[in-house]
XYZ file of N, CA and C in Angstrom:
690
model
N 30.082 -33.229 -59.742
C 30.632 -34.341 -58.970
C 29.760 -34.594 -57.736
N 29.547 -35.869 -57.423
C 28.744 -36.228 -56.262
C 29.457 -35.828 -54.973
N 28.731 -35.223 -54.078
C 29.256 -34.839 -52.762
C 28.472 -35.625 -51.714
N 29.028 -36.781 -51.311
C 28.281 -37.655 -50.404
C 28.084 -37.008 -49.034
N 28.993 -36.121 -48.621
C 28.823 -35.448 -47.333
C 27.604 -34.538 -47.383
N 27.484 -33.773 -48.447
C 26.303 -32.920 -48.632
C 25.041 -33.759 -48.689
N 25.096 -34.879 -49.422
C 23.913 -35.721 -49.569
C 23.499 -36.348 -48.245
N 24.461 -36.746 -47.426
C 24.130 -37.314 -46.116
C 23.485 -36.272 -45.214
N 23.962 -35.048 -45.287
C 23.319 -33.972 -44.532
C 21.880 -33.765 -45.012
N 21.681 -33.843 -46.327
C 20.332 -33.705 -46.881
C 19.433 -34.857 -46.463
N 20.004 -36.066 -46.357
C 19.229 -37.221 -45.887
C 18.755 -36.983 -44.453
N 19.638 -36.481 -43.593
C 19.248 -36.191 -42.206
C 18.106 -35.179 -42.170
N 18.234 -34.128 -42.954
C 17.211 -33.083 -42.958
C 15.887 -33.607 -43.503
N 15.950 -34.364 -44.579
C 14.728 -34.901 -45.180
C 14.058 -35.903 -44.254
N 14.860 -36.704 -43.557
C 14.303 -37.685 -42.619
C 13.615 -36.986 -41.456
N 14.240 -35.944 -40.922
C 13.618 -35.179 -39.834
C 12.310 -34.544 -40.301
N 12.316 -34.012 -41.513
C 11.109 -33.405 -42.070
C 9.990 -34.448 -42.198
N 10.358 -35.628 -42.658
C 9.377 -36.715 -42.796
C 8.839 -37.142 -41.432
N 9.728 -37.345 -40.459
C 9.304 -37.783 -39.133
C 8.370 -36.763 -38.492
N 8.684 -35.485 -38.625
C 7.830 -34.440 -38.046
C 6.453 -34.431 -38.684
N 6.403 -34.665 -39.985
C 5.113 -34.681 -40.681
C 4.298 -35.913 -40.306
N 4.951 -37.066 -40.260
C 4.238 -38.311 -39.950
C 3.740 -38.299 -38.510
N 4.471 -37.665 -37.604
C 4.074 -37.616 -36.192
C 2.741 -36.915 -35.995
N 2.305 -36.132 -36.963
C 1.037 -35.418 -36.862
C -0.154 -36.281 -37.302
N 0.119 -37.478 -37.805
C -0.942 -38.383 -38.246
C -1.449 -39.210 -37.073
N -2.406 -40.085 -37.364
C -2.880 -41.039 -36.361
C -2.970 -42.411 -37.024
N -3.346 -43.405 -36.248
C -3.376 -44.767 -36.772
C -4.340 -44.913 -37.943
N -5.489 -44.227 -37.854
C -6.471 -44.311 -38.934
C -5.904 -43.746 -40.230
N -5.152 -42.664 -40.135
C -4.580 -42.051 -41.334
C -3.566 -42.972 -42.000
N -2.839 -43.761 -41.210
C -1.851 -44.667 -41.786
C -2.500 -45.776 -42.608
N -3.746 -46.087 -42.302
C -4.449 -47.149 -43.026
C -5.099 -46.653 -44.310
N -5.042 -45.342 -44.542
C -5.654 -44.775 -45.743
C -4.737 -44.922 -46.950
N -5.328 -44.820 -48.137
C -4.571 -44.982 -49.374
C -3.555 -43.860 -49.554
N -2.414 -44.214 -50.073
C -1.400 -43.236 -50.444
C -1.578 -42.902 -51.926
N -0.627 -42.160 -52.476
C -0.639 -41.885 -53.915
C -0.201 -43.095 -54.728
N 0.390 -44.106 -54.076
C 0.858 -45.287 -54.795
C -0.242 -46.341 -54.815
N -0.674 -46.763 -55.984
C -1.773 -47.733 -56.085
C -1.488 -49.000 -55.281
N -2.445 -49.384 -54.452
C -2.328 -50.616 -53.689
C -1.575 -50.488 -52.383
N -1.010 -49.321 -52.119
C -0.253 -49.122 -50.885
C -0.935 -48.093 -50.001
N -1.072 -48.422 -48.716
C -1.503 -47.437 -47.731
C -0.293 -46.596 -47.320
N -0.555 -45.586 -46.509
C 0.566 -44.815 -45.969
C 1.474 -45.715 -45.121
N 0.876 -46.689 -44.435
C 1.676 -47.610 -43.639
C 2.630 -48.431 -44.482
N 2.205 -48.804 -45.700
C 3.097 -49.542 -46.597
C 4.320 -48.698 -46.954
N 4.101 -47.423 -47.230
C 5.220 -46.554 -47.596
C 6.194 -46.415 -46.442
N 5.680 -46.217 -45.231
C 6.566 -46.067 -44.075
C 7.348 -47.350 -43.804
N 6.692 -48.484 -43.944
C 7.388 -49.761 -43.756
C 8.482 -49.928 -44.807
N 8.181 -49.562 -46.040
C 9.179 -49.661 -47.110
C 10.380 -48.769 -46.822
N 10.130 -47.539 -46.354
C 11.234 -46.622 -46.088
C 12.163 -47.157 -44.994
N 11.586 -47.747 -43.965
C 12.413 -48.313 -42.893
C 13.250 -49.482 -43.398
N 12.618 -50.381 -44.161
C 13.360 -51.531 -44.649
C 14.363 -51.149 -45.735
N 14.098 -50.084 -46.473
C 15.074 -49.611 -47.461
C 16.337 -49.111 -46.765
N 16.171 -48.435 -45.626
C 17.342 -47.977 -44.879
C 18.200 -49.167 -44.457
N 17.565 -50.212 -43.947
C 18.313 -51.405 -43.551
C 18.948 -52.081 -44.761
N 18.242 -52.055 -45.893
C 18.784 -52.666 -47.111
C 20.042 -51.938 -47.571
N 20.081 -50.624 -47.403
C 21.267 -49.869 -47.800
C 22.410 -50.076 -46.814
N 22.099 -50.394 -45.568
C 23.153 -50.840 -44.643
C 23.791 -52.110 -45.194
N 22.965 -53.049 -45.649
C 23.487 -54.277 -46.259
C 24.412 -53.960 -47.430
N 24.008 -53.004 -48.255
C 24.815 -52.619 -49.419
C 26.187 -52.135 -48.977
N 26.225 -51.247 -47.992
C 27.502 -50.713 -47.529
C 28.370 -51.791 -46.897
N 27.737 -52.794 -46.303
C 28.506 -53.826 -45.608
C 28.749 -55.066 -46.466
N 28.419 -54.972 -47.763
C 28.779 -56.032 -48.699
C 27.845 -57.219 -48.741
N 26.650 -57.086 -48.163
C 25.668 -58.162 -48.213
C 24.641 -57.869 -49.304
N 23.857 -58.883 -49.730
C 22.773 -58.608 -50.678
C 21.823 -57.556 -50.119
N 21.355 -56.673 -50.967
C 20.492 -55.580 -50.516
C 19.244 -56.128 -49.830
N 18.590 -57.095 -50.463
C 17.441 -57.787 -49.878
C 17.682 -59.288 -50.008
N 17.135 -60.038 -49.081
C 17.245 -61.498 -49.158
C 16.674 -61.993 -50.476
N 15.542 -61.422 -50.875
C 14.907 -61.728 -52.157
C 13.797 -60.700 -52.365
N 13.299 -60.630 -53.596
C 12.177 -59.744 -53.859
C 10.943 -60.148 -53.070
N 10.757 -61.448 -52.930
C 9.600 -61.946 -52.179
C 9.706 -61.569 -50.706
N 10.887 -61.713 -50.151
C 11.091 -61.358 -48.736
C 10.907 -59.858 -48.523
N 11.387 -59.055 -49.472
C 11.211 -57.597 -49.376
C 9.732 -57.254 -49.307
N 8.950 -57.810 -50.221
C 7.517 -57.504 -50.263
C 6.808 -58.000 -49.012
N 7.219 -59.176 -48.518
C 6.584 -59.741 -47.324
C 6.859 -58.889 -46.096
N 8.080 -58.355 -45.991
C 8.416 -57.500 -44.851
C 7.573 -56.225 -44.861
N 7.392 -55.645 -46.037
C 6.581 -54.425 -46.146
C 5.139 -54.718 -45.738
N 4.607 -55.806 -46.248
C 3.221 -56.169 -45.948
C 3.054 -56.458 -44.458
N 4.027 -57.132 -43.878
C 3.956 -57.492 -42.459
C 3.948 -56.255 -41.570
N 4.747 -55.239 -41.937
C 4.914 -54.068 -41.083
C 3.934 -52.937 -41.370
N 3.216 -53.013 -42.460
C 2.386 -51.888 -42.898
C 1.318 -51.494 -41.884
N 0.750 -52.462 -41.196
C -0.380 -52.183 -40.320
C -0.020 -51.825 -38.894
N 1.230 -51.554 -38.621
C 1.640 -51.242 -37.255
C 1.105 -49.889 -36.792
N 0.998 -49.691 -35.469
C 0.583 -48.382 -34.943
C 1.595 -47.294 -35.290
N 1.151 -46.060 -35.226
C 1.987 -44.920 -35.573
C 3.303 -44.909 -34.806
N 3.255 -45.115 -33.495
C 4.473 -45.020 -32.694
C 5.509 -46.053 -33.118
N 5.065 -47.237 -33.503
C 6.006 -48.258 -33.965
C 6.646 -47.847 -35.283
N 5.837 -47.276 -36.170
C 6.398 -46.796 -37.437
C 7.434 -45.706 -37.194
N 7.117 -44.757 -36.318
C 8.036 -43.660 -36.055
C 9.350 -44.170 -35.464
N 9.255 -45.091 -34.514
C 10.461 -45.643 -33.896
C 11.303 -46.381 -34.929
N 10.653 -47.174 -35.768
C 11.373 -47.942 -36.786
C 12.025 -47.021 -37.810
N 11.289 -45.997 -38.254
C 11.859 -45.042 -39.207
C 13.073 -44.336 -38.620
N 12.949 -43.902 -37.368
C 14.038 -43.186 -36.703
C 15.250 -44.095 -36.506
N 15.008 -45.306 -36.024
C 16.118 -46.216 -35.722
C 16.796 -46.731 -36.990
N 16.014 -47.093 -37.982
C 16.607 -47.605 -39.230
C 17.372 -46.499 -39.944
N 16.835 -45.265 -39.902
C 17.553 -44.149 -40.495
C 18.868 -43.885 -39.797
N 18.872 -44.017 -38.483
C 20.104 -43.831 -37.715
C 21.118 -44.925 -38.035
N 20.642 -46.163 -38.218
C 21.562 -47.251 -38.578
C 22.215 -46.977 -39.930
N 21.429 -46.476 -40.875
C 21.995 -46.153 -42.187
C 23.070 -45.090 -42.063
N 22.769 -44.010 -41.353
C 23.742 -42.931 -41.211
C 24.986 -43.400 -40.470
N 24.808 -44.245 -39.465
C 25.960 -44.755 -38.711
C 26.889 -45.574 -39.606
N 26.328 -46.292 -40.563
C 27.132 -47.108 -41.466
C 27.995 -46.248 -42.378
N 27.591 -45.005 -42.595
C 28.351 -44.121 -43.483
C 29.451 -43.355 -42.755
N 29.499 -43.457 -41.430
C 30.431 -42.623 -40.660
C 31.877 -43.120 -40.667
N 32.142 -44.427 -40.610
C 33.546 -44.860 -40.611
C 34.251 -44.481 -41.916
N 35.571 -44.301 -41.836
C 36.361 -44.043 -43.040
C 36.220 -45.230 -43.990
N 36.011 -44.939 -45.261
C 35.808 -45.994 -46.242
C 36.125 -45.466 -47.630
N 36.192 -46.382 -48.580
C 36.476 -46.024 -49.971
C 35.163 -45.666 -50.656
N 34.896 -44.388 -50.774
C 33.642 -43.947 -51.378
C 33.629 -44.106 -52.896
N 34.785 -44.412 -53.468
C 34.838 -44.609 -54.919
C 34.609 -46.065 -55.320
N 34.435 -46.952 -54.335
C 34.251 -48.364 -54.651
C 32.876 -48.603 -55.275
N 32.751 -49.711 -55.971
C 31.482 -50.102 -56.583
C 30.719 -51.015 -55.633
N 29.437 -50.732 -55.449
C 28.582 -51.560 -54.594
C 27.432 -52.101 -55.439
N 26.847 -53.190 -54.954
C 25.754 -53.832 -55.694
C 24.423 -53.564 -55.011
N 23.437 -53.156 -55.812
C 22.098 -52.883 -55.324
C 21.185 -54.044 -55.707
N 19.947 -53.759 -56.047
C 18.998 -54.820 -56.416
C 19.159 -55.221 -57.873
N 18.810 -56.475 -58.157
C 18.705 -56.965 -59.533
C 19.982 -56.751 -60.339
N 21.122 -56.865 -59.666
C 22.388 -56.749 -60.363
C 22.828 -55.337 -60.685
N 22.070 -54.351 -60.267
C 22.442 -52.954 -60.505
C 23.627 -52.594 -59.611
N 24.614 -51.911 -60.181
C 25.767 -51.467 -59.410
C 25.886 -49.944 -59.475
N 26.590 -49.377 -58.509
C 26.795 -47.936 -58.463
C 27.991 -47.662 -57.564
N 28.468 -46.431 -57.598
C 29.521 -46.028 -56.685
C 28.942 -45.835 -55.288
N 29.718 -46.162 -54.286
C 29.262 -45.978 -52.910
C 28.893 -44.519 -52.657
N 29.586 -43.593 -53.288
C 29.323 -42.171 -53.077
C 27.954 -41.739 -53.578
N 27.334 -42.535 -54.445
C 26.005 -42.197 -54.962
C 24.866 -42.741 -54.100
N 25.183 -43.642 -53.180
C 24.138 -44.276 -52.379
C 23.400 -43.274 -51.485
N 24.079 -42.311 -50.842
C 23.316 -41.338 -50.051
C 22.259 -40.593 -50.855
N 22.559 -40.237 -52.096
C 21.538 -39.566 -52.909
C 20.388 -40.522 -53.218
N 20.693 -41.795 -53.433
C 19.627 -42.768 -53.665
C 18.702 -42.842 -52.443
N 19.275 -42.794 -51.260
C 18.436 -42.794 -50.047
C 17.621 -41.507 -49.969
N 18.222 -40.387 -50.330
C 17.499 -39.122 -50.329
C 16.304 -39.179 -51.275
N 16.491 -39.777 -52.421
C 15.375 -39.924 -53.376
C 14.241 -40.724 -52.750
N 14.571 -41.814 -52.081
C 13.549 -42.631 -51.429
C 12.758 -41.799 -50.410
N 13.469 -41.068 -49.563
C 12.802 -40.305 -48.505
C 11.957 -39.187 -49.096
N 12.499 -38.436 -50.033
C 11.785 -37.286 -50.571
C 10.579 -37.685 -51.421
N 10.757 -38.592 -52.369
C 9.631 -38.954 -53.239
C 8.545 -39.697 -52.478
N 8.936 -40.546 -51.535
C 7.906 -41.257 -50.772
C 7.211 -40.339 -49.766
N 7.869 -39.273 -49.335
C 7.176 -38.261 -48.532
C 6.040 -37.661 -49.369
N 6.328 -37.382 -50.634
C 5.276 -36.896 -51.541
C 4.184 -37.951 -51.700
N 4.586 -39.206 -51.841
C 3.626 -40.298 -52.060
C 2.655 -40.479 -50.894
N 3.042 -40.040 -49.706
C 2.174 -40.210 -48.533
C 0.866 -39.428 -48.659
N 0.844 -38.404 -49.512
C -0.373 -37.598 -49.708
C -0.800 -36.929 -48.408
N 0.163 -36.212 -47.806
C -0.131 -35.515 -46.548
C 0.258 -34.032 -46.639
N 0.330 -33.526 -47.866
C 0.575 -32.106 -48.043
C 1.946 -31.720 -48.547
N 2.843 -32.683 -48.667
C 4.184 -32.430 -49.205
C 4.143 -32.809 -50.674
N 4.386 -31.838 -51.564
C 4.187 -32.048 -52.988
C 5.498 -31.926 -53.761
N 5.457 -32.294 -55.034
C 6.648 -32.221 -55.866
C 7.212 -30.803 -55.932
N 6.335 -29.820 -55.922
C 6.827 -28.443 -56.008
C 7.481 -27.984 -54.704
N 7.361 -28.771 -53.624
C 8.033 -28.451 -52.365
C 9.486 -28.931 -52.340
N 9.864 -29.785 -53.280
C 11.228 -30.288 -53.330
C 12.179 -29.167 -53.742
N 13.402 -29.218 -53.250
C 14.370 -28.174 -53.580
C 14.733 -28.225 -55.057
N 15.124 -27.079 -55.601
C 15.529 -27.033 -57.006
C 16.729 -27.941 -57.256
N 17.670 -27.946 -56.314
C 18.842 -28.785 -56.486
C 18.490 -30.255 -56.574
N 17.596 -30.709 -55.693
C 17.164 -32.102 -55.720
C 16.432 -32.402 -57.016
N 15.501 -31.541 -57.392
C 14.704 -31.769 -58.592
C 15.592 -31.859 -59.827
N 16.552 -30.950 -59.959
C 17.456 -30.982 -61.107
C 18.237 -32.289 -61.168
N 18.774 -32.721 -60.035
C 19.570 -33.952 -60.021
C 18.717 -35.177 -60.326
N 17.502 -35.211 -59.805
C 16.654 -36.379 -60.046
C 16.165 -36.410 -61.489
N 15.924 -35.261 -62.078
C 15.569 -35.241 -63.502
C 16.723 -35.806 -64.328
N 17.946 -35.368 -64.036
C 19.108 -35.888 -64.757
C 19.217 -37.401 -64.581
N 19.040 -37.873 -63.344
C 19.152 -39.309 -63.064
C 18.097 -40.105 -63.832
N 16.845 -39.647 -63.786
C 15.777 -40.389 -64.439
C 15.839 -40.270 -65.958
N 16.243 -39.114 -66.460
C 16.416 -38.974 -67.910
C 17.463 -39.964 -68.402
N 18.525 -40.132 -67.629
C 19.549 -41.109 -67.993
C 18.992 -42.531 -67.900
N 18.152 -42.771 -66.903
C 17.576 -44.115 -66.725
C 16.725 -44.525 -67.917
N 15.977 -43.576 -68.480
C 15.111 -43.899 -69.611
C 15.814 -43.780 -70.954
N 17.048 -43.287 -70.971
C 17.779 -43.152 -72.228
C 18.120 -44.534 -72.799
N 17.977 -44.642 -74.110
C 18.303 -45.897 -74.778
C 17.254 -46.971 -74.660
N 16.116 -46.672 -74.018
C 15.058 -47.669 -73.896
C 14.253 -47.715 -75.186
N 14.189 -48.862 -75.865
C 13.512 -48.935 -77.164
C 12.013 -48.683 -77.093
N 11.397 -48.898 -75.909
C 9.955 -48.697 -75.795
C 9.590 -47.235 -75.543
N 10.605 -46.383 -75.392
C 10.375 -44.953 -75.159
C 10.905 -44.172 -76.357
N 10.092 -43.335 -77.001
C 10.584 -42.554 -78.142
C 11.576 -41.495 -77.697
N 12.303 -40.886 -78.634
C 13.197 -39.783 -78.251
C 12.379 -38.637 -77.659
N 12.761 -38.181 -76.473
C 12.013 -37.128 -75.787
C 12.961 -35.992 -75.392
N 12.563 -34.783 -75.726
C 13.257 -33.584 -75.261
C 12.391 -32.926 -74.192
N 12.980 -32.640 -73.050
C 12.277 -32.022 -71.936
C 12.747 -30.575 -71.813
N 11.814 -29.639 -71.884
C 12.151 -28.220 -71.776
C 11.454 -27.635 -70.547
N 12.252 -27.186 -69.583
C 11.690 -26.550 -68.389
C 11.358 -25.098 -68.683
N 10.346 -24.585 -68.009
C 9.973 -23.185 -68.188
C 11.089 -22.247 -67.732
N 12.036 -22.765 -66.943
C 13.172 -21.966 -66.486
C 14.354 -22.014 -67.454
N 14.189 -22.759 -68.559
C 15.201 -22.755 -69.607
C 16.034 -24.013 -69.752
N 16.077 -24.863 -68.741
C 16.890 -26.072 -68.827
C 16.294 -27.049 -69.847
N 17.176 -27.832 -70.477
C 16.760 -28.819 -71.475
C 17.439 -30.144 -71.156
N 16.664 -31.222 -71.210
C 17.196 -32.570 -71.028
C 16.679 -33.461 -72.157
N 17.408 -34.551 -72.422
C 17.009 -35.495 -73.458
C 16.937 -36.890 -72.850
N 15.979 -37.671 -73.304
C 15.829 -39.036 -72.800
C 15.174 -39.894 -73.871
N 14.912 -41.143 -73.538
C 14.267 -42.051 -74.473
C 15.248 -42.727 -75.415
N 14.687 -43.520 -76.336
C 15.501 -44.262 -77.285
C 15.700 -43.508 -78.585
N 15.938 -44.258 -79.641
C 16.201 -43.657 -80.950
C 15.110 -43.955 -81.961
N 14.138 -44.776 -81.599
C 13.075 -45.162 -82.518
C 11.786 -44.405 -82.197
N 10.991 -44.157 -83.234
C 9.709 -43.507 -83.024
C 9.771 -42.013 -83.288
N 8.599 -41.385 -83.248
C 8.488 -39.953 -83.508
C 9.016 -39.163 -82.319
N 9.959 -38.260 -82.543
C 10.477 -37.460 -81.419
C 9.377 -36.639 -80.757
N 9.469 -36.517 -79.441
C 8.492 -35.790 -78.640
C 9.208 -34.657 -77.913
N 8.551 -33.505 -77.832
C 9.068 -32.384 -77.049
C 8.031 -32.037 -75.990
N 8.434 -32.109 -74.715
C 7.555 -31.786 -73.596
C 8.088 -30.543 -72.903
N 7.184 -29.653 -72.515
C 7.614 -28.459 -71.791
C 6.706 -28.210 -70.604
N 7.281 -27.601 -69.570
C 6.503 -27.281 -68.384
C 7.401 -27.036 -67.199
N 6.826 -26.817 -66.026
C 7.619 -26.617 -64.803
C 8.445 -27.855 -64.483
N 9.567 -27.637 -63.817
C 10.451 -28.760 -63.517
C 9.783 -29.813 -62.644
N 8.930 -29.393 -61.700
C 8.293 -30.393 -60.843
C 7.351 -31.285 -61.654
N 6.721 -30.728 -62.696
C 5.838 -31.532 -63.547
C 6.652 -32.486 -64.421
N 7.802 -32.017 -64.892
C 8.674 -32.898 -65.669
C 9.175 -34.049 -64.807
N 9.565 -33.745 -63.561
C 9.991 -34.794 -62.638
C 8.853 -35.764 -62.375
N 7.641 -35.236 -62.188
C 6.492 -36.101 -61.942
C 6.276 -37.091 -63.068
N 6.421 -36.616 -64.310
C 6.252 -37.527 -65.456
C 7.351 -38.583 -65.478
N 8.598 -38.160 -65.300
C 9.720 -39.104 -65.334
C 9.621 -40.152 -64.233
N 9.118 -39.736 -63.058
C 9.066 -40.627 -61.896
C 7.731 -41.347 -61.765
N 6.803 -41.104 -62.684
C 5.494 -41.754 -62.607
C 4.674 -41.275 -61.443
N 4.854 -39.999 -61.068
C 4.113 -39.418 -59.953
C 3.093 -38.411 -60.467
N 2.075 -38.181 -59.664
C 1.078 -37.180 -60.010
C 0.228 -37.627 -61.184
N -0.338 -36.669 -61.925
C -1.223 -37.011 -63.049
C -0.470 -37.389 -64.306
N 0.810 -37.775 -64.148
C 1.627 -38.255 -65.265
C 1.662 -37.257 -66.431
N 2.035 -36.029 -66.135
C 2.254 -35.049 -67.170
C 1.017 -34.337 -67.666
N -0.069 -34.384 -66.899
C -1.318 -33.764 -67.351
C -1.151 -32.268 -67.586
N -0.200 -31.637 -66.901
C -0.010 -30.200 -67.039
C 1.200 -29.850 -67.895
N 1.743 -30.828 -68.605
C 2.846 -30.572 -69.518
C 2.305 -30.266 -70.912
N 3.007 -29.412 -71.628
C 2.638 -29.110 -73.008
C 3.413 -30.037 -73.934
N 2.700 -30.698 -74.859
C 3.341 -31.536 -75.873
C 3.542 -30.661 -77.096
N 4.770 -30.178 -77.280
C 5.057 -29.231 -78.352
C 5.336 -29.911 -79.678
N 5.657 -31.194 -79.640
C 5.899 -31.962 -80.856
C 5.728 -33.433 -80.537
N 5.349 -34.215 -81.546
C 5.207 -35.650 -81.343
C 3.770 -36.108 -81.313
N 3.597 -37.365 -80.948
C 2.285 -38.019 -80.985
C 1.616 -38.071 -79.624
N 1.869 -37.117 -78.766
C 1.255 -37.121 -77.446
C 2.248 -37.521 -76.372
N 1.756 -37.534 -75.148
C 2.602 -37.838 -73.998
C 2.958 -39.324 -73.968
N 4.240 -39.677 -74.043
C 4.616 -41.098 -74.025
C 4.290 -41.738 -72.676
N 3.986 -43.013 -72.698
C 3.753 -43.782 -71.476
C 5.057 -44.470 -71.084
N 5.567 -44.121 -69.904
C 6.804 -44.719 -69.443
C 6.539 -46.047 -68.741
N 7.462 -47.006 -68.828
C 7.314 -48.248 -68.066
C 7.410 -47.955 -66.573
N 6.974 -48.884 -65.727
C 7.140 -48.687 -64.284
C 8.600 -48.576 -63.902
N 8.895 -47.808 -62.858
C 10.270 -47.706 -62.372
C 10.714 -49.020 -61.763
């Protein structure tokens, strides 16, 4: 069962960890490429700040973003700011998000995210945690997938395995962690694939991070499937 109180505490901790790491950078470092193609580190930081504000909109019943075009324009506009501006924006937007979660509310209600996607309000804190943690990895500043907690990694694997389930462009895939856990994803068509490896590598493949499964063993099937973009 989702524990939004635990997840909000994890969001605070992850945000503090991110802010402390980013504070050690300089303006030149923010202009360098991140792990995400076409995005500098500044683009990622701008996205994280605007995502926090977008989730405030979700909690308050407004559209998450004005439009996809406006979302992209805001990120592009803010990407080149100096370090101190990024830090202030990240800190303030994160605080606004947390403040929105503090009043008594119906955590079992359904809220609307982007592109018509809906979810329970109680799941939104974990969605914010995913943004902070994975994009911290994307910054390419020394925080890696294997640094993520086991609890986070397990939950995100479950979430992403469910996301890719039933997709006709993805063959049936069985994921076997070296620690013994097994997950299933993909559709029902095509040659079944069995992938095995460390949980952080399995998460990397599911999330399109890292070398996309370069260190996973393909125990059955026609090779490592190519997943669509998230």
